[in-house]
Structures are given as structure tokens and as C-alpha cells.
Amino acid sequence: MAALPRVKKEYQIPRGRLVFYPFDADGKRLGGRQFGNCPGFSLSVEAEKAPHYSSQGGLREKDEEILIEVTRKASLSTDNISSANLGLFLSGTVETHTQAAGAAPAEKHQVEPGRIYQLGVTAAAPTGARDISVVVVKSEDEVTTYVEGKDYLVDVALGLLQIVAGGDIAAATAVSVAYTRAQVSWERIKSGNGTDLKGALQLIADNAHGQNRDWFFPSVTLSPTGELPLIQDGNDYSQIGLDVEILKPDNGEAVYVDGRAALIP
């Protein structure tokens, strides 16, 4: 009798690129963007079955079991700390904040020696002014003009004022601060209720070993998870984590796995 042939070895060391295609307000798939380097992307499947037991004999025995529910999820981690990925992690938006040029109205601050004060804070600019110049600090009655370097320090790039301990500005002193703003703009990421967390997800395989199969999930929702280190010791790269809920669309299946196309002879 001939020996049974061995099964073909199909081992795999998976690698690849992830592309997210957000949906617009009408559920239409928009253009996709890559997450960048993703050290981890794992799929998990949970199934629930309904057992049936026969009561026709003295011993109640299971005679049927039917699959009634399947839940598919994935976990994604990326160490590409891009603005778009941060926006997803914060469930927020990425925008450009523009600061108009001009002389700022004199600001009143109750100050303490050694403390730092952010200039230019308003409801429209909660993080304050940037790229300032011609900073003049006076007493509240504007009779006394204080000396930069001796009484106060200024970080003009970040719009920060620090009162020098040991200078002429005493504790609980009210000061008036005048300065000029440059016309500049910078990127701002705001947390919020982002609208781009629903979409489709594609894995374009580029395995270190094994057959490449491309995965496509037509309908997913992304939600941030885990911790994002903002300060840490050591040499570990920061990572952003996202949970992926895999849904079944009305007009298709929840998951498609495609091999690479080959010409038909």
C-alpha cells in the first residue's frame, strides 16, 4: 500500500501594509491612507453555539449543536506617530490653526516669582500665542517698566513668560504684558467625536516568508485603546493602539482573503 503524500508546508512570517478607507456621511468609501509601520495586526474570532439535548431517554444527551453567532475583531498597533494616526487615537480632527499678525492688547496677569505664564490665551486660541516679539512688561498701572533678563524671561517661539525669582517683580504682583504677534500657522490636533472612525480596512501582504494573501474588511469601526507614552525612559518606540470591530455589510461578507492573481493560460 502506497504511503499517503505529505501535506504541502505552508508556513508564514506575516508582514504587510494596512490601508484605511474612511466612509463619508453617506457611507461612501473615500480614498484610503496607509497607517505606516504596524508592528502588530491580529484577528480574533469568537463563536457562540446553541446546544440541543435529547430528552427521549433517561440520560439527557447532546444530539445537536448549531452555530448561532460569530464575532470578529482585530487589534492594530502602529509606531508611526503621524498626525492622522494621532487624530484617530484621539477620536478627533487634524486642522491648521492660523494666528493673525498685529499688536496684542495688553494682558493683565497676577504673577509669582519663578512661575511661567502662557501669553495669548483666548477661547479661540486655548494654547496661546506663538512667535511673539517686542515684549514689554510693566506694572499694572504701567508706571514701572521691568527689565527682560533681570525681572522676567520670554520664550518668544512658544509665547511663554517666566518671572525671575529675585528680580523686582514681587509675589502677588499684577503686571501688564504687551507684545506683537507674527502671522503664522501650525498644525493642531483636537480630541473630539471624530466622524472618520468607520470605513473599510485592507491588508496588503508582503510576507517575510509564505504565500501572500491580501485581506479586505469592507466594514469596520476603529476605536482607540491602550496607552500612548508621552514621556518615558529607555529606547522603546511609542505605539498607538486601535481596536477593530469587523462588521458584515448589507451587500457582502465581513472578510475577504485574496490570493495573488495569475494569468489564465
PDB file of C-alpha atoms in Angstrom:
ATOM      1  CA  MET A   1       0.000   0.000   0.000  1.00  0.00           C
ATOM      2  CA  ALA A   2       1.404   3.342  -1.011  1.00  0.00           C
ATOM      3  CA  ALA A   3       2.124   5.895   1.733  1.00  0.00           C
ATOM      4  CA  LEU A   4      -0.129   8.927   1.853  1.00  0.00           C
ATOM      5  CA  PRO A   5       1.528  12.032   0.406  1.00  0.00           C
ATOM      6  CA  ARG A   6       2.630  14.629   2.870  1.00  0.00           C
ATOM      7  CA  VAL A   7       0.739  17.895   3.105  1.00  0.00           C
ATOM      8  CA  LYS A   8       2.473  20.831   1.465  1.00  0.00           C
ATOM      9  CA  LYS A   9       4.266  23.016   4.006  1.00  0.00           C
ATOM     10  CA  GLU A  10       2.739  26.487   4.152  1.00  0.00           C
ATOM     11  CA  TYR A  11       4.486  28.287   6.985  1.00  0.00           C
ATOM     12  CA  GLN A  12       4.212  32.030   7.257  1.00  0.00           C
ATOM     13  CA  ILE A  13       6.049  35.000   8.731  1.00  0.00           C
ATOM     14  CA  PRO A  14       3.487  37.749   8.129  1.00  0.00           C
ATOM     15  CA  ARG A  15       4.286  41.286   7.063  1.00  0.00           C
ATOM     16  CA  GLY A  16       2.319  43.895   5.187  1.00  0.00           C
ATOM     17  CA  ARG A  17       0.751  47.349   4.909  1.00  0.00           C
ATOM     18  CA  LEU A  18      -2.590  48.448   6.278  1.00  0.00           C
ATOM     19  CA  VAL A  19      -4.805  50.890   4.377  1.00  0.00           C
ATOM     20  CA  PHE A  20      -7.885  52.516   5.945  1.00  0.00           C
ATOM     21  CA  TYR A  21     -10.679  53.813   3.684  1.00  0.00           C
ATOM     22  CA  PRO A  22     -12.951  56.116   5.735  1.00  0.00           C
ATOM     23  CA  PHE A  23     -16.659  56.425   4.991  1.00  0.00           C
ATOM     24  CA  ASP A  24     -18.283  59.783   4.391  1.00  0.00           C
ATOM     25  CA  ALA A  25     -21.596  60.814   5.979  1.00  0.00           C
ATOM     26  CA  ASP A  26     -23.487  58.801   3.351  1.00  0.00           C
ATOM     27  CA  GLY A  27     -21.433  55.650   3.918  1.00  0.00           C
ATOM     28  CA  LYS A  28     -19.465  56.042   0.676  1.00  0.00           C
ATOM     29  CA  ARG A  29     -15.917  54.758   0.744  1.00  0.00           C
ATOM     30  CA  LEU A  30     -13.372  57.544   0.347  1.00  0.00           C
ATOM     31  CA  GLY A  31      -9.730  57.367  -0.680  1.00  0.00           C
ATOM     32  CA  GLY A  32      -7.537  55.248   1.558  1.00  0.00           C
ATOM     33  CA  ARG A  33      -4.478  56.172   3.547  1.00  0.00           C
ATOM     34  CA  GLN A  34      -1.756  53.952   4.975  1.00  0.00           C
ATOM     35  CA  PHE A  35      -1.125  53.741   8.708  1.00  0.00           C
ATOM     36  CA  GLY A  36       2.597  53.350   8.178  1.00  0.00           C
ATOM     37  CA  ASN A  37       4.657  50.757  10.020  1.00  0.00           C
ATOM     38  CA  CYS A  38       2.421  48.417  12.018  1.00  0.00           C
ATOM     39  CA  PRO A  39       4.301  46.005  14.304  1.00  0.00           C
ATOM     40  CA  GLY A  40       1.066  44.183  15.101  1.00  0.00           C
ATOM     41  CA  PHE A  41      -2.254  43.335  13.447  1.00  0.00           C
ATOM     42  CA  SER A  42      -4.087  40.295  14.798  1.00  0.00           C
ATOM     43  CA  LEU A  43      -7.502  38.825  14.011  1.00  0.00           C
ATOM     44  CA  SER A  44      -9.609  37.082  16.638  1.00  0.00           C
ATOM     45  CA  VAL A  45     -12.849  35.158  16.146  1.00  0.00           C
ATOM     46  CA  GLU A  46     -15.350  34.159  18.828  1.00  0.00           C
ATOM     47  CA  ALA A  47     -18.226  31.805  18.128  1.00  0.00           C
ATOM     48  CA  GLU A  48     -21.324  31.026  20.126  1.00  0.00           C
ATOM     49  CA  LYS A  49     -23.270  27.805  19.646  1.00  0.00           C
ATOM     50  CA  ALA A  50     -26.750  26.712  20.711  1.00  0.00           C
ATOM     51  CA  PRO A  51     -26.659  23.117  22.025  1.00  0.00           C
ATOM     52  CA  HIS A  52     -29.663  20.791  21.838  1.00  0.00           C
ATOM     53  CA  TYR A  53     -30.233  17.888  24.206  1.00  0.00           C
ATOM     54  CA  SER A  54     -32.419  14.884  23.643  1.00  0.00           C
ATOM     55  CA  SER A  55     -34.976  14.076  26.337  1.00  0.00           C
ATOM     56  CA  GLN A  56     -36.103  10.787  24.824  1.00  0.00           C
ATOM     57  CA  GLY A  57     -34.159   8.625  27.221  1.00  0.00           C
ATOM     58  CA  GLY A  58     -33.230   8.504  30.862  1.00  0.00           C
ATOM     59  CA  LEU A  59     -29.894  10.134  30.142  1.00  0.00           C
ATOM     60  CA  ARG A  60     -30.135  13.628  28.724  1.00  0.00           C
ATOM     61  CA  GLU A  61     -27.586  13.724  25.900  1.00  0.00           C
ATOM     62  CA  LYS A  62     -26.463  16.383  23.490  1.00  0.00           C
ATOM     63  CA  ASP A  63     -27.530  15.441  19.993  1.00  0.00           C
ATOM     64  CA  GLU A  64     -27.077  18.735  18.119  1.00  0.00           C
ATOM     65  CA  GLU A  65     -25.114  21.952  18.273  1.00  0.00           C
ATOM     66  CA  ILE A  66     -25.714  24.883  15.939  1.00  0.00           C
ATOM     67  CA  LEU A  67     -23.510  27.875  15.324  1.00  0.00           C
ATOM     68  CA  ILE A  68     -25.656  30.960  16.020  1.00  0.00           C
ATOM     69  CA  GLU A  69     -23.194  33.840  16.430  1.00  0.00           C
ATOM     70  CA  VAL A  70     -19.752  34.869  15.183  1.00  0.00           C
ATOM     71  CA  THR A  71     -17.869  37.939  16.428  1.00  0.00           C
ATOM     72  CA  ARG A  72     -14.775  39.036  14.565  1.00  0.00           C
ATOM     73  CA  LYS A  73     -12.353  41.568  15.974  1.00  0.00           C
ATOM     74  CA  ALA A  74      -8.806  42.706  15.315  1.00  0.00           C
ATOM     75  CA  SER A  75      -6.178  44.628  17.228  1.00  0.00           C
ATOM     76  CA  LEU A  76      -3.861  47.050  15.484  1.00  0.00           C
ATOM     77  CA  SER A  77      -0.713  48.753  16.691  1.00  0.00           C
ATOM     78  CA  THR A  78       1.399  51.270  14.814  1.00  0.00           C
ATOM     79  CA  ASP A  79       4.585  53.065  15.793  1.00  0.00           C
ATOM     80  CA  ASN A  80       4.071  55.638  13.041  1.00  0.00           C
ATOM     81  CA  ILE A  81       3.032  58.591  15.210  1.00  0.00           C
ATOM     82  CA  SER A  82       1.653  60.657  12.337  1.00  0.00           C
ATOM     83  CA  SER A  83      -0.882  63.441  12.679  1.00  0.00           C
ATOM     84  CA  ALA A  84      -3.579  61.326  11.045  1.00  0.00           C
ATOM     85  CA  ASN A  85      -2.900  58.402  13.399  1.00  0.00           C
ATOM     86  CA  LEU A  86      -2.935  60.707  16.414  1.00  0.00           C
ATOM     87  CA  GLY A  87      -6.245  62.089  15.207  1.00  0.00           C
ATOM     88  CA  LEU A  88      -7.670  58.563  15.135  1.00  0.00           C
ATOM     89  CA  PHE A  89      -6.268  57.787  18.582  1.00  0.00           C
ATOM     90  CA  LEU A  90      -7.882  60.940  19.997  1.00  0.00           C
ATOM     91  CA  SER A  91     -11.128  60.365  18.056  1.00  0.00           C
ATOM     92  CA  GLY A  92     -10.542  63.890  16.840  1.00  0.00           C
ATOM     93  CA  THR A  93      -9.576  66.075  13.943  1.00  0.00           C
ATOM     94  CA  VAL A  94      -6.424  67.481  12.359  1.00  0.00           C
ATOM     95  CA  GLU A  95      -6.579  71.124  11.329  1.00  0.00           C
ATOM     96  CA  THR A  96      -4.438  74.192  10.674  1.00  0.00           C
ATOM     97  CA  HIS A  97      -4.567  76.997  13.226  1.00  0.00           C
ATOM     98  CA  THR A  98      -3.702  80.458  11.913  1.00  0.00           C
ATOM     99  CA  GLN A  99      -2.571  83.373  14.066  1.00  0.00           C
ATOM    100  CA  ALA A 100      -3.107  86.887  12.727  1.00  0.00           C
ATOM    101  CA  ALA A 101      -0.296  89.415  12.848  1.00  0.00           C
ATOM    102  CA  GLY A 102      -0.524  92.541  14.945  1.00  0.00           C
ATOM    103  CA  ALA A 103      -0.044  94.132  18.332  1.00  0.00           C
ATOM    104  CA  ALA A 104      -1.830  92.144  21.032  1.00  0.00           C
ATOM    105  CA  PRO A 105      -3.967  94.001  23.576  1.00  0.00           C
ATOM    106  CA  ALA A 106      -2.081  94.412  26.852  1.00  0.00           C
ATOM    107  CA  GLU A 107      -2.704  91.379  29.080  1.00  0.00           C
ATOM    108  CA  LYS A 108      -3.117  91.550  32.844  1.00  0.00           C
ATOM    109  CA  HIS A 109      -1.525  88.762  34.868  1.00  0.00           C
ATOM    110  CA  GLN A 110      -1.271  88.220  38.604  1.00  0.00           C
ATOM    111  CA  VAL A 111       2.194  86.718  38.859  1.00  0.00           C
ATOM    112  CA  GLU A 112       4.509  84.931  41.278  1.00  0.00           C
ATOM    113  CA  PRO A 113       8.325  84.767  41.068  1.00  0.00           C
ATOM    114  CA  GLY A 114       9.553  81.590  39.377  1.00  0.00           C
ATOM    115  CA  ARG A 115       6.193  80.820  37.726  1.00  0.00           C
ATOM    116  CA  ILE A 116       5.540  80.519  33.989  1.00  0.00           C
ATOM    117  CA  TYR A 117       2.604  82.175  32.198  1.00  0.00           C
ATOM    118  CA  GLN A 118       1.231  81.451  28.736  1.00  0.00           C
ATOM    119  CA  LEU A 119       0.520  84.586  26.741  1.00  0.00           C
ATOM    120  CA  GLY A 120      -2.314  84.995  24.256  1.00  0.00           C
ATOM    121  CA  VAL A 121      -4.782  82.511  25.759  1.00  0.00           C
ATOM    122  CA  THR A 122      -8.325  83.043  24.485  1.00  0.00           C
ATOM    123  CA  ALA A 123     -11.352  80.861  23.787  1.00  0.00           C
ATOM    124  CA  ALA A 124     -10.328  80.767  20.121  1.00  0.00           C
ATOM    125  CA  ALA A 125      -6.655  80.145  20.993  1.00  0.00           C
ATOM    126  CA  PRO A 126      -6.684  77.964  24.136  1.00  0.00           C
ATOM    127  CA  THR A 127      -2.992  77.098  23.803  1.00  0.00           C
ATOM    128  CA  GLY A 128      -1.947  80.741  23.470  1.00  0.00           C
ATOM    129  CA  ALA A 129       0.199  82.760  21.091  1.00  0.00           C
ATOM    130  CA  ARG A 130       3.313  81.715  19.185  1.00  0.00           C
ATOM    131  CA  ASP A 131       6.156  83.660  17.545  1.00  0.00           C
ATOM    132  CA  ILE A 132       5.855  86.865  19.512  1.00  0.00           C
ATOM    133  CA  SER A 133       8.200  89.863  19.686  1.00  0.00           C
ATOM    134  CA  VAL A 134       8.589  93.340  21.247  1.00  0.00           C
ATOM    135  CA  VAL A 135       7.555  92.072  24.681  1.00  0.00           C
ATOM    136  CA  VAL A 136       7.150  94.800  27.304  1.00  0.00           C
ATOM    137  CA  VAL A 137       6.252  94.001  30.916  1.00  0.00           C
ATOM    138  CA  LYS A 138       5.078  96.824  33.149  1.00  0.00           C
ATOM    139  CA  SER A 139       3.386  97.241  36.481  1.00  0.00           C
ATOM    140  CA  GLU A 140      -0.412  97.177  36.322  1.00  0.00           C
ATOM    141  CA  ASP A 141      -0.533 100.990  36.499  1.00  0.00           C
ATOM    142  CA  GLU A 142       2.142 100.993  33.735  1.00  0.00           C
ATOM    143  CA  VAL A 143       4.375 103.318  35.785  1.00  0.00           C
ATOM    144  CA  THR A 144       7.222 100.796  36.212  1.00  0.00           C
ATOM    145  CA  THR A 145       8.804  99.036  33.231  1.00  0.00           C
ATOM    146  CA  TYR A 146      10.539  95.778  34.148  1.00  0.00           C
ATOM    147  CA  VAL A 147      13.792  94.559  32.618  1.00  0.00           C
ATOM    148  CA  GLU A 148      13.992  91.412  30.497  1.00  0.00           C
ATOM    149  CA  GLY A 149      16.659  89.018  31.758  1.00  0.00           C
ATOM    150  CA  LYS A 150      16.641  90.591  35.211  1.00  0.00           C
ATOM    151  CA  ASP A 151      12.939  90.591  36.116  1.00  0.00           C
ATOM    152  CA  TYR A 152      11.487  88.206  33.547  1.00  0.00           C
ATOM    153  CA  LEU A 153      12.374  85.807  30.733  1.00  0.00           C
ATOM    154  CA  VAL A 154      10.495  85.207  27.481  1.00  0.00           C
ATOM    155  CA  ASP A 155      10.319  82.192  25.177  1.00  0.00           C
ATOM    156  CA  VAL A 156       9.236  84.097  22.079  1.00  0.00           C
ATOM    157  CA  ALA A 157       8.687  80.960  19.974  1.00  0.00           C
ATOM    158  CA  LEU A 158       6.166  79.477  22.436  1.00  0.00           C
ATOM    159  CA  GLY A 159       4.825  82.714  23.891  1.00  0.00           C
ATOM    160  CA  LEU A 160       5.867  81.894  27.475  1.00  0.00           C
ATOM    161  CA  LEU A 161       6.671  84.470  30.170  1.00  0.00           C
ATOM    162  CA  GLN A 162       8.610  83.477  33.290  1.00  0.00           C
ATOM    163  CA  ILE A 163       9.021  85.754  36.300  1.00  0.00           C
ATOM    164  CA  VAL A 164      12.585  85.694  37.613  1.00  0.00           C
ATOM    165  CA  ALA A 165      12.915  84.862  41.288  1.00  0.00           C
ATOM    166  CA  GLY A 166      14.946  87.596  42.988  1.00  0.00           C
ATOM    167  CA  GLY A 167      14.005  90.285  40.482  1.00  0.00           C
ATOM    168  CA  ASP A 168      11.958  93.406  41.055  1.00  0.00           C
ATOM    169  CA  ILE A 169       8.614  91.679  40.477  1.00  0.00           C
ATOM    170  CA  ALA A 170       7.389  90.673  43.930  1.00  0.00           C
ATOM    171  CA  ALA A 171       4.891  87.955  44.843  1.00  0.00           C
ATOM    172  CA  ALA A 172       1.228  88.593  44.043  1.00  0.00           C
ATOM    173  CA  THR A 173       2.108  91.428  41.691  1.00  0.00           C
ATOM    174  CA  ALA A 174      -0.237  92.433  38.896  1.00  0.00           C
ATOM    175  CA  VAL A 175       1.620  93.128  35.665  1.00  0.00           C
ATOM    176  CA  SER A 176       0.672  94.329  32.198  1.00  0.00           C
ATOM    177  CA  VAL A 177       2.230  92.490  29.256  1.00  0.00           C
ATOM    178  CA  ALA A 178       2.267  93.922  25.723  1.00  0.00           C
ATOM    179  CA  TYR A 179       3.727  92.152  22.673  1.00  0.00           C
ATOM    180  CA  THR A 180       3.413  91.750  18.921  1.00  0.00           C
ATOM    181  CA  ARG A 181       2.196  88.597  17.211  1.00  0.00           C
ATOM    182  CA  ALA A 182       3.611  87.328  13.902  1.00  0.00           C
ATOM    183  CA  GLN A 183       1.309  85.917  11.237  1.00  0.00           C
ATOM    184  CA  VAL A 184       1.984  82.201  11.493  1.00  0.00           C
ATOM    185  CA  SER A 185       0.108  78.935  11.275  1.00  0.00           C
ATOM    186  CA  TRP A 186       0.671  75.498  12.738  1.00  0.00           C
ATOM    187  CA  GLU A 187      -0.900  72.083  12.764  1.00  0.00           C
ATOM    188  CA  ARG A 188      -3.343  71.332  15.557  1.00  0.00           C
ATOM    189  CA  ILE A 189      -4.881  68.008  16.537  1.00  0.00           C
ATOM    190  CA  LYS A 190      -8.015  68.253  18.651  1.00  0.00           C
ATOM    191  CA  SER A 191      -9.779  65.481  20.504  1.00  0.00           C
ATOM    192  CA  GLY A 192     -13.483  65.126  19.929  1.00  0.00           C
ATOM    193  CA  ASN A 193     -16.130  62.956  18.386  1.00  0.00           C
ATOM    194  CA  GLY A 194     -14.381  62.122  15.137  1.00  0.00           C
ATOM    195  CA  THR A 195     -16.530  61.110  12.184  1.00  0.00           C
ATOM    196  CA  ASP A 196     -13.889  59.124  10.281  1.00  0.00           C
ATOM    197  CA  LEU A 197     -13.676  56.046  12.534  1.00  0.00           C
ATOM    198  CA  LYS A 198     -15.887  53.956  10.240  1.00  0.00           C
ATOM    199  CA  GLY A 199     -14.637  52.601   6.979  1.00  0.00           C
ATOM    200  CA  ALA A 200     -13.027  49.679   5.192  1.00  0.00           C
ATOM    201  CA  LEU A 201      -9.655  48.134   6.017  1.00  0.00           C
ATOM    202  CA  GLN A 202      -7.195  46.440   3.680  1.00  0.00           C
ATOM    203  CA  LEU A 203      -4.088  44.427   4.440  1.00  0.00           C
ATOM    204  CA  ILE A 204      -1.660  44.275   1.519  1.00  0.00           C
ATOM    205  CA  ALA A 205       0.585  41.334   2.327  1.00  0.00           C
ATOM    206  CA  ASP A 206       4.337  41.359   1.827  1.00  0.00           C
ATOM    207  CA  ASN A 207       5.361  38.385   3.908  1.00  0.00           C
ATOM    208  CA  ALA A 208       8.891  37.659   5.004  1.00  0.00           C
ATOM    209  CA  HIS A 209       8.044  34.020   4.332  1.00  0.00           C
ATOM    210  CA  GLY A 210       4.996  32.290   2.941  1.00  0.00           C
ATOM    211  CA  GLN A 211       2.329  32.928   0.366  1.00  0.00           C
ATOM    212  CA  ASN A 212       0.989  36.464   0.163  1.00  0.00           C
ATOM    213  CA  ARG A 213      -2.749  36.741   0.724  1.00  0.00           C
ATOM    214  CA  ASP A 214      -4.431  40.148   0.814  1.00  0.00           C
ATOM    215  CA  TRP A 215      -7.161  40.668   3.422  1.00  0.00           C
ATOM    216  CA  PHE A 216     -10.106  43.008   2.972  1.00  0.00           C
ATOM    217  CA  PHE A 217     -12.682  44.027   5.576  1.00  0.00           C
ATOM    218  CA  PRO A 218     -15.470  46.039   3.838  1.00  0.00           C
ATOM    219  CA  SER A 219     -16.948  47.471   7.053  1.00  0.00           C
ATOM    220  CA  VAL A 220     -15.056  48.176  10.263  1.00  0.00           C
ATOM    221  CA  THR A 221     -15.142  50.601  13.155  1.00  0.00           C
ATOM    222  CA  LEU A 222     -11.947  51.761  14.833  1.00  0.00           C
ATOM    223  CA  SER A 223     -11.655  52.714  18.486  1.00  0.00           C
ATOM    224  CA  PRO A 224      -8.522  53.801  20.363  1.00  0.00           C
ATOM    225  CA  THR A 225      -7.138  51.554  23.059  1.00  0.00           C
ATOM    226  CA  GLY A 226      -4.176  51.325  25.394  1.00  0.00           C
ATOM    227  CA  GLU A 227      -1.577  53.862  26.416  1.00  0.00           C
ATOM    228  CA  LEU A 228       0.459  56.287  24.345  1.00  0.00           C
ATOM    229  CA  PRO A 229       3.676  57.242  26.185  1.00  0.00           C
ATOM    230  CA  LEU A 230       4.288  60.972  26.008  1.00  0.00           C
ATOM    231  CA  ILE A 231       7.392  60.830  28.213  1.00  0.00           C
ATOM    232  CA  GLN A 232       9.255  57.640  29.020  1.00  0.00           C
ATOM    233  CA  ASP A 233      12.641  56.293  29.991  1.00  0.00           C
ATOM    234  CA  GLY A 234      14.521  53.913  27.752  1.00  0.00           C
ATOM    235  CA  ASN A 235      14.664  53.435  23.988  1.00  0.00           C
ATOM    236  CA  ASP A 236      11.267  51.909  23.214  1.00  0.00           C
ATOM    237  CA  TYR A 237       9.362  53.487  20.363  1.00  0.00           C
ATOM    238  CA  SER A 238       5.888  54.807  21.157  1.00  0.00           C
ATOM    239  CA  GLN A 239       2.952  52.901  19.695  1.00  0.00           C
ATOM    240  CA  ILE A 240      -0.677  53.751  19.038  1.00  0.00           C
ATOM    241  CA  GLY A 241      -3.242  51.017  19.614  1.00  0.00           C
ATOM    242  CA  LEU A 242      -6.606  50.645  17.884  1.00  0.00           C
ATOM    243  CA  ASP A 243      -9.344  48.060  18.317  1.00  0.00           C
ATOM    244  CA  VAL A 244     -11.053  46.990  15.095  1.00  0.00           C
ATOM    245  CA  GLU A 245     -14.654  45.800  15.127  1.00  0.00           C
ATOM    246  CA  ILE A 246     -15.305  43.794  11.949  1.00  0.00           C
ATOM    247  CA  LEU A 247     -18.882  44.077  10.685  1.00  0.00           C
ATOM    248  CA  LYS A 248     -20.857  42.339   7.947  1.00  0.00           C
ATOM    249  CA  PRO A 249     -22.107  44.810   5.324  1.00  0.00           C
ATOM    250  CA  ASP A 250     -25.574  44.503   3.831  1.00  0.00           C
ATOM    251  CA  ASN A 251     -24.256  43.666   0.381  1.00  0.00           C
ATOM    252  CA  GLY A 252     -21.357  41.343   1.088  1.00  0.00           C
ATOM    253  CA  GLU A 253     -19.330  39.344   3.575  1.00  0.00           C
ATOM    254  CA  ALA A 254     -17.337  40.509   6.561  1.00  0.00           C
ATOM    255  CA  VAL A 255     -13.937  39.233   5.395  1.00  0.00           C
ATOM    256  CA  TYR A 256     -12.330  38.541   2.026  1.00  0.00           C
ATOM    257  CA  VAL A 257      -8.906  36.916   1.624  1.00  0.00           C
ATOM    258  CA  ASP A 258      -7.462  37.075  -1.904  1.00  0.00           C
ATOM    259  CA  GLY A 259      -4.507  35.251  -3.304  1.00  0.00           C
ATOM    260  CA  ARG A 260      -2.433  36.980  -5.958  1.00  0.00           C
ATOM    261  CA  ALA A 261      -3.872  36.976  -9.476  1.00  0.00           C
ATOM    262  CA  ALA A 262      -2.311  34.782 -12.141  1.00  0.00           C
ATOM    263  CA  LEU A 263      -2.870  34.804 -15.892  1.00  0.00           C
ATOM    264  CA  ILE A 264      -5.243  32.094 -17.138  1.00  0.00           C
ATOM    265  CA  PRO A 265      -3.453  30.009 -19.772  1.00  0.00           C
TER     266      PRO A 265
END
